[in-house]
CSV table of C-alpha atoms and ligand atoms in Angstrom, one decimal:
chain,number,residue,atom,x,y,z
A,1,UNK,CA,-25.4,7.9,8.2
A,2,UNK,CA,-22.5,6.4,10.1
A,3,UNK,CA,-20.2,8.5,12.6
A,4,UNK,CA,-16.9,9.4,11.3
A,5,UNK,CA,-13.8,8.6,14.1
A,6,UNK,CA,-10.8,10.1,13.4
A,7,UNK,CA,-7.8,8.4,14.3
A,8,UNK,CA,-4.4,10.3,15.0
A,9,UNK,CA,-5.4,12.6,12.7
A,10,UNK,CA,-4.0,11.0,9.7
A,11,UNK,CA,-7.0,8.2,8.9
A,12,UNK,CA,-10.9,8.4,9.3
A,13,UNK,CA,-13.0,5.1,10.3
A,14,UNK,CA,-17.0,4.8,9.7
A,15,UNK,CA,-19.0,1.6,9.8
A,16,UNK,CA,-22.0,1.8,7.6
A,17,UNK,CA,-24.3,-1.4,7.1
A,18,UNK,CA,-21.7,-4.0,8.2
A,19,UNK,CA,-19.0,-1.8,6.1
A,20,UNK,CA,-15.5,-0.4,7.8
A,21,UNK,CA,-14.5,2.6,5.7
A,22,UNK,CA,-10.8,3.3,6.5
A,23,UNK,CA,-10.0,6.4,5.0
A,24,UNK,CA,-6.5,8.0,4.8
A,25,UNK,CA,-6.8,11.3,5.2
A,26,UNK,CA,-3.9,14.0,4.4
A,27,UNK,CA,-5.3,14.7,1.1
A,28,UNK,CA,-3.2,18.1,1.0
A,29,UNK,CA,0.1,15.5,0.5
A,30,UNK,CA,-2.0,13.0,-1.6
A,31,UNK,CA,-2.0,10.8,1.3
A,32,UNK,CA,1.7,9.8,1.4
A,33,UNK,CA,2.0,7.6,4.1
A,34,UNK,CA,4.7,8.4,7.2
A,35,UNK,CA,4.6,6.6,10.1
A,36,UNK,CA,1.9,8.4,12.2
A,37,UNK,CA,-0.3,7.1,8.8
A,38,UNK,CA,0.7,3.5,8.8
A,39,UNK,CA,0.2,3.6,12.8
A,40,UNK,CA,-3.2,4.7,12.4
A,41,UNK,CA,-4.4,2.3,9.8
A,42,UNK,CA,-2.9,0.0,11.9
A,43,UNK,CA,-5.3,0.7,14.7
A,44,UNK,CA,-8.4,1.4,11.9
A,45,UNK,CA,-7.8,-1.9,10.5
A,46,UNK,CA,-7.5,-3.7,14.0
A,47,UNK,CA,-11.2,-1.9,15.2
A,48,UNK,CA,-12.3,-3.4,12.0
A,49,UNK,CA,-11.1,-6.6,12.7
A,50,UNK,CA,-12.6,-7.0,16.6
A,51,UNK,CA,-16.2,-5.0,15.6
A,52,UNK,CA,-18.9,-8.3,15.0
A,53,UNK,CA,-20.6,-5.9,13.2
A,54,UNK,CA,-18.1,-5.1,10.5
A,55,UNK,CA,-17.7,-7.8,8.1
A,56,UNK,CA,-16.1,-6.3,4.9
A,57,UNK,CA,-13.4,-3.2,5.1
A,58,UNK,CA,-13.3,-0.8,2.4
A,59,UNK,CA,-9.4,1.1,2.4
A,60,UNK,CA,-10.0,4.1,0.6
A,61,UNK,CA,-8.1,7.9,0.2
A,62,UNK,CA,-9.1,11.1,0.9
A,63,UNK,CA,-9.1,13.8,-2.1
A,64,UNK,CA,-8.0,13.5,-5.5
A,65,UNK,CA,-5.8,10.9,-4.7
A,66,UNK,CA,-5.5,7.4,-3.2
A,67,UNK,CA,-2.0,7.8,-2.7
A,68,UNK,CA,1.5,9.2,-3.9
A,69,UNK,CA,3.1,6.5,-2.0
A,70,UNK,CA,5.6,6.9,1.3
A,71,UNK,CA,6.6,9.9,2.3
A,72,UNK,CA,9.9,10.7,1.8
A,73,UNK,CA,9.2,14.7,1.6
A,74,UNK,CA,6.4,16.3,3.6
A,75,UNK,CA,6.8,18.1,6.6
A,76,UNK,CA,5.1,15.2,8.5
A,77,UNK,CA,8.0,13.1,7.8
A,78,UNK,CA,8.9,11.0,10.2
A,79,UNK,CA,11.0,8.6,9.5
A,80,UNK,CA,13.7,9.5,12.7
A,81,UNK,CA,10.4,9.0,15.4
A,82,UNK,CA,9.7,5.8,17.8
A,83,UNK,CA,6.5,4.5,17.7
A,84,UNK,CA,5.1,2.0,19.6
A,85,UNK,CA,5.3,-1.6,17.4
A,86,UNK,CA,3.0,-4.1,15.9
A,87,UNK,CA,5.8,-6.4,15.5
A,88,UNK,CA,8.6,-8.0,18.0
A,89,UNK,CA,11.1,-5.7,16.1
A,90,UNK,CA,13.3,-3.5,18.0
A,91,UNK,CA,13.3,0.4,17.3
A,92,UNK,CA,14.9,1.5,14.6
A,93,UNK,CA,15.6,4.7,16.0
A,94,UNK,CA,19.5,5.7,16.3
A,95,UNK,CA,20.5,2.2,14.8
A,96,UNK,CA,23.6,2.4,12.3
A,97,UNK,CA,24.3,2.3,8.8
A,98,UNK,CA,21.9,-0.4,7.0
A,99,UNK,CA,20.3,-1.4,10.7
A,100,UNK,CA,17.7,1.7,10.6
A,101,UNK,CA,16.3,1.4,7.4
A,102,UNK,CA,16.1,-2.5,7.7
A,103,UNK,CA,14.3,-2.5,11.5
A,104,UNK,CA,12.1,0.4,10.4
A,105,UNK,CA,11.0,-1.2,6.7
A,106,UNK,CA,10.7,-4.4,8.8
A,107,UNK,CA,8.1,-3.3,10.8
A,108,UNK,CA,6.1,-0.4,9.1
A,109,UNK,CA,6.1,-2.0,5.6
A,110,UNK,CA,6.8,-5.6,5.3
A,111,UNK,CA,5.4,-6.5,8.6
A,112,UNK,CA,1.9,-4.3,8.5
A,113,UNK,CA,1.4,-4.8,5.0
A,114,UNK,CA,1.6,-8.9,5.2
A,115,UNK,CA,-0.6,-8.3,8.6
A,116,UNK,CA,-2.9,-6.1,6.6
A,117,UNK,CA,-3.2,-9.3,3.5
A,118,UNK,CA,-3.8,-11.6,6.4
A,119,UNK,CA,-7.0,-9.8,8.4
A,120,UNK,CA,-9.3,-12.3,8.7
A,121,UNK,CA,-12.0,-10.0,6.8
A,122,UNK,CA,-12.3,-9.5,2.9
A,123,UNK,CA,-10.9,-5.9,2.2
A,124,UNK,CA,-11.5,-3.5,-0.6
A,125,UNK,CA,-9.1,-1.0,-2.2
A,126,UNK,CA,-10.9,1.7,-3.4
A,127,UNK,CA,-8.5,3.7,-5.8
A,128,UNK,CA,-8.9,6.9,-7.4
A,129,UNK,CA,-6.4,8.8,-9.1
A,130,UNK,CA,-2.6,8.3,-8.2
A,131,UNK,CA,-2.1,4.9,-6.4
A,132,UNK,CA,2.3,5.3,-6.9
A,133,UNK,CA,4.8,2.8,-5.1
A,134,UNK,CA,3.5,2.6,-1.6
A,135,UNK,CA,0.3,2.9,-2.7
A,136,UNK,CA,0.6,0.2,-4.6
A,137,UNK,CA,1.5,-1.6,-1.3
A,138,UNK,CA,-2.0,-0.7,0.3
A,139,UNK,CA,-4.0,-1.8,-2.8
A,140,UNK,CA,-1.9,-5.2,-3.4
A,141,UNK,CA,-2.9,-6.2,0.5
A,142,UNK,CA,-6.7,-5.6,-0.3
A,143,UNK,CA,-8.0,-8.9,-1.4
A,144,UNK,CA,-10.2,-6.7,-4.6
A,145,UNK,CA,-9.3,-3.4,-6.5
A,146,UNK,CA,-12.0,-1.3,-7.8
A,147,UNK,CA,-10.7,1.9,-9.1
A,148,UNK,CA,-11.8,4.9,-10.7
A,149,UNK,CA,-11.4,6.1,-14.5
A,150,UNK,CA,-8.8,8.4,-14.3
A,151,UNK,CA,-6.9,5.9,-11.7
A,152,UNK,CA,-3.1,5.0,-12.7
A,153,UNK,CA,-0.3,2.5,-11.3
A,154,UNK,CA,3.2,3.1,-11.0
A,155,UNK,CA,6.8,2.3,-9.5
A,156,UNK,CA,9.2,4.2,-10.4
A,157,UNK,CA,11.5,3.1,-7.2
A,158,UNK,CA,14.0,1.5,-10.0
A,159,UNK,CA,14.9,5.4,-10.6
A,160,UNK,CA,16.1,4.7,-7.0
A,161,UNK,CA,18.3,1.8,-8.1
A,162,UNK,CA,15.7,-0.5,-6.4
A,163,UNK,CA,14.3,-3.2,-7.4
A,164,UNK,CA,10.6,-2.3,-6.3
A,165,UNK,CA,9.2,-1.4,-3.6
A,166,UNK,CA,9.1,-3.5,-0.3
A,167,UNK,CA,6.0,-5.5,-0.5
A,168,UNK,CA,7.1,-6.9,-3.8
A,169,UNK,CA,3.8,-8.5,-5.1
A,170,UNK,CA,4.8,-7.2,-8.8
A,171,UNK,CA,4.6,-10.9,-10.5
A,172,UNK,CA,1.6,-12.0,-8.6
A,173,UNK,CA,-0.3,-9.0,-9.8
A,174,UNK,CA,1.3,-9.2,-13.0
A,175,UNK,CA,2.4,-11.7,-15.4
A,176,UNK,CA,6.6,-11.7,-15.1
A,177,UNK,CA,7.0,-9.9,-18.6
A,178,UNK,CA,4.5,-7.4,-17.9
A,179,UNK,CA,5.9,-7.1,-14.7
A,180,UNK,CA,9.4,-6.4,-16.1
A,181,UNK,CA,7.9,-3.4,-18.4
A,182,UNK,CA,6.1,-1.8,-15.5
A,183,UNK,CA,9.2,-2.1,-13.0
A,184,UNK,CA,12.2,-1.6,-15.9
A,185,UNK,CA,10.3,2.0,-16.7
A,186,UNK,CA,8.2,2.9,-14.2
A,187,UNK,CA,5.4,4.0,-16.4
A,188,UNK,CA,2.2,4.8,-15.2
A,189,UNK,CA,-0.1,1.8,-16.1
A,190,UNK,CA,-3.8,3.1,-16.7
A,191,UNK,CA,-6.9,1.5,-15.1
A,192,UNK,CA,-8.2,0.2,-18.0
A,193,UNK,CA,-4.4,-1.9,-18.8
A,194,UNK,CA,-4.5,-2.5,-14.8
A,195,UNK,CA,-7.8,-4.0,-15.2
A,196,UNK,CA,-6.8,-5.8,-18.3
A,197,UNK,CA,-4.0,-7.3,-16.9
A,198,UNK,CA,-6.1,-8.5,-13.7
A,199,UNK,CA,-4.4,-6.1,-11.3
A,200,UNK,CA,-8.2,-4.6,-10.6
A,201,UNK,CA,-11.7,-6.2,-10.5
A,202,UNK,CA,-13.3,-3.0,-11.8
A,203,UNK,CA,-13.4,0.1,-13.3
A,204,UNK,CA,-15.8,2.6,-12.7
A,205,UNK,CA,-16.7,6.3,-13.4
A,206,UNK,CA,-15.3,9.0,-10.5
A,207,UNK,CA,-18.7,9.8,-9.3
A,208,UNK,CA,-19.6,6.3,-9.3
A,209,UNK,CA,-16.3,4.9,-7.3
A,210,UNK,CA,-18.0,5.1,-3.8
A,211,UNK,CA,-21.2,3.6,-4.7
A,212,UNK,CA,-20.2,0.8,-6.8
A,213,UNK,CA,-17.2,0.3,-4.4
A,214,UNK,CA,-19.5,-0.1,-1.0
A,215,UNK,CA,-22.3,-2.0,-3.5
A,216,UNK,CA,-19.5,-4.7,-4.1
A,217,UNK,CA,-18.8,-4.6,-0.1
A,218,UNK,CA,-22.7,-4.9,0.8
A,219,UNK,CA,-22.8,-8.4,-1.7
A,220,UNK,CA,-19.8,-9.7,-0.2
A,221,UNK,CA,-21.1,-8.9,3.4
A,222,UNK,CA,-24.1,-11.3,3.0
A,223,UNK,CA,-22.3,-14.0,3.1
A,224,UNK,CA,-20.9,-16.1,6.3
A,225,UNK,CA,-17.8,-14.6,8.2
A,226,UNK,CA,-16.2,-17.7,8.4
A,227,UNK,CA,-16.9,-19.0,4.9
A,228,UNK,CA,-15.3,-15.4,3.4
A,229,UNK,CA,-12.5,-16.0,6.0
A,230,UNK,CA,-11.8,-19.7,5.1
A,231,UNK,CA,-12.4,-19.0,1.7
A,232,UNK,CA,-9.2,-15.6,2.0
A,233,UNK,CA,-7.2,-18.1,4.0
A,234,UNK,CA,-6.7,-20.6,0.8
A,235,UNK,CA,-6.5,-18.3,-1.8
A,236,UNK,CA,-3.6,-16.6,0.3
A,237,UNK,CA,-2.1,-19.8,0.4
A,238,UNK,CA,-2.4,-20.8,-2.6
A,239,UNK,CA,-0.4,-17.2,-3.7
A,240,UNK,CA,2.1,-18.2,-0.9
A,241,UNK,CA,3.0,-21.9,-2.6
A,242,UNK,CA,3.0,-20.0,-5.9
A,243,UNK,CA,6.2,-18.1,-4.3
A,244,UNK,CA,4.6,-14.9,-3.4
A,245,UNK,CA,5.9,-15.0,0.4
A,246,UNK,CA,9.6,-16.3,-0.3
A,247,UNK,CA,9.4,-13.9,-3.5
A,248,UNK,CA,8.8,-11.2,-1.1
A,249,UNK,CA,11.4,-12.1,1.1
A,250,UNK,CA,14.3,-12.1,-1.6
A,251,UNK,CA,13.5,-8.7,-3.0
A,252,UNK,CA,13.3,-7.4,0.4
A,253,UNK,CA,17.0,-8.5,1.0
A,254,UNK,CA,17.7,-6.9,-2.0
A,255,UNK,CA,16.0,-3.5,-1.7
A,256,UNK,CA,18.1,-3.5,1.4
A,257,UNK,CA,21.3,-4.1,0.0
A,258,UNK,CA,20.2,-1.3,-2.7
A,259,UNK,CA,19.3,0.7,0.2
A,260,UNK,CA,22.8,0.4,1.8
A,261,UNK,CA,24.6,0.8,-1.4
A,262,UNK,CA,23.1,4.1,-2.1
A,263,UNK,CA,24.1,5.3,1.1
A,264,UNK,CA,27.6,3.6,0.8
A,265,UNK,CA,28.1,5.7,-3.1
A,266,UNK,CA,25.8,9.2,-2.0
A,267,UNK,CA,25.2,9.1,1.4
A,268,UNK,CA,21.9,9.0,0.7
A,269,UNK,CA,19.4,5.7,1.5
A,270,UNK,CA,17.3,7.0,-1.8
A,271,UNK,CA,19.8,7.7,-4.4
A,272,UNK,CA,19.1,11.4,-3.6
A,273,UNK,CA,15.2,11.2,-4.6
A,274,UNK,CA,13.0,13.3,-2.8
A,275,UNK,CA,9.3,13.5,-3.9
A,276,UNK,CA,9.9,16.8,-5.9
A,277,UNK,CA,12.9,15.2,-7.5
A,278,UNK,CA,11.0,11.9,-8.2
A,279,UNK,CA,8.2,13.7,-9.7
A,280,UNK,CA,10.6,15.7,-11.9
A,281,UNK,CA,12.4,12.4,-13.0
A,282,UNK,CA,9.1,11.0,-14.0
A,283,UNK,CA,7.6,13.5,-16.0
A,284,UNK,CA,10.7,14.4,-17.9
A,285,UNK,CA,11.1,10.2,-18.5
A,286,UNK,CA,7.9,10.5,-20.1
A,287,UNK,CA,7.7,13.2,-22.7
A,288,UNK,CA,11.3,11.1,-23.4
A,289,UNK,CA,13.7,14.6,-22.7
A,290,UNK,CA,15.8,12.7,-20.3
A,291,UNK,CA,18.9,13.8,-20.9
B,301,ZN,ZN1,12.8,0.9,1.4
């Protein structure tokens, strides 16, 4: 057994047999991520990356979920705090009109999620359940996807007027028609499609996910660090000449024009979604009531 350190409450880390286990861990709000959240993976994923011993990392959730996505409704929500950053980007705090949302996005999504691709360690999203717009984020950076049976993949962020959420991987991890059908409704996409569609290496039953996930880890720690990290380095390039990183960068621009415009016509940054709202949307979008 491996000792469980908890990090600012939010994430638990464990190293088991050359294994980092990076857990999130506010399974009462199906681990949507705020900013104390993305912090702390930060710092789970840096121990990780400095520990000799570690050589494969393993992001999982806690509870039923992997994750609901960013938070834009608990009462840990803090999108208004200062933190101290990763990134040479300024605060965003009391910045005007489109300024906040861009500094902020900047550094907690964009910036830690392309850090997060780049560790020089394989990583392993291990998915169960609801893995929804951010979440998507934290399972696109892992370099493999094992999820569970009951897992599903969605992001409704259009709803938003949107186009996707910031770390816009979409037609890498889907063909571009596919991608389209999965953006233009935001319908849940199953495991089994997910899988189908090359989105996940495997799915598994529930009670199997942890086993079969930190079986995969334990095969792929065998081999030589540098080899895996050589290995990560061209396949990540080879996605970047294929337009994933200057892909990335367009949509961003967008979502932050989309961003601004919603605040221009509502006031508000997310077309007046909250979480409950969202959730409400989604539902009634799929037993097709929308009125
Ligand atoms: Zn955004």
């Amino acid at each position: 057994m491996s000792d469980v350190q908890i990090i600012d409450e939010v994430v638990l880390y464990e190293v088991q047999d050359q294994i980092a286990i990076v857990t999130m861990n506010r399974p009462e709000y199906n681990n949507a991520q705020n900013s104390q959240m993305t912090y702390a993976l930060d710092k789970a994923l840096q121990l990780a990356c400095n520990d000799d011993d570690v050589k494969v990392i393993v992001l999982a959730g806690e509870g039923k979920h992997f994750s609901a996505g960013h938070d834009i409704g608990t009462p840990g929500r803090d999108v208004d705090q200062s933190f101290e950053r990763t990134h040479l980007w300024y605060d965003h705090v009391n910045k005007p009109g489109g300024e906040f949302l861009y500094a902020r996005e900047h550094e907690v999504y964009l910036g830690m999620c392309r850090r997060w691709r780049e560790l020089p360690k394989p990583t392993i999203a291990m998915v169960q359940g609801a893995c929804v717009a951010g979440g998507l984020m934290l399972a696109w950076v892992c370099d493999l996807v094992i999820a569970d049976e009951r897992a599903f993949f969605s992001d409704p962020v259009v709803r938003m007027g949107i186009p996707g959420v910031e770390y816009f991987a979409h037609v890498h991890e889907l063909n571009a028609r596919i991608a389209k059908e999965f953006l233009f409704t935001g319908e849940r996409m199953s495991a089994q499609r997910a899988y189908e569609m090359g989105m996940v290496n495997r799915v598994v039953p529930t009670d199997e996910l942890r086993k079969e996930t930190l079986a995969m880890a334990g095969r792929i720690a065998q081999m030589p660090r540098l080899g895996l990290q050589l290995t990560k380095q061209v396949i990540n390039n080879a996605e970047d000449l294929m337009g994933k990183r200057s892909t990335m960068d367009m949509a961003f621009g967008l979502h932050h024009f989309a961003h601004a415009h919603n605040e221009t016509i509502s006031g508000d940054r997310l077309g007046g979604y909250d979480a409950k709202a969202m959730a409400k949307a989604n539902k009634s979008a799929a037993k097709g009531k929308e009125s």
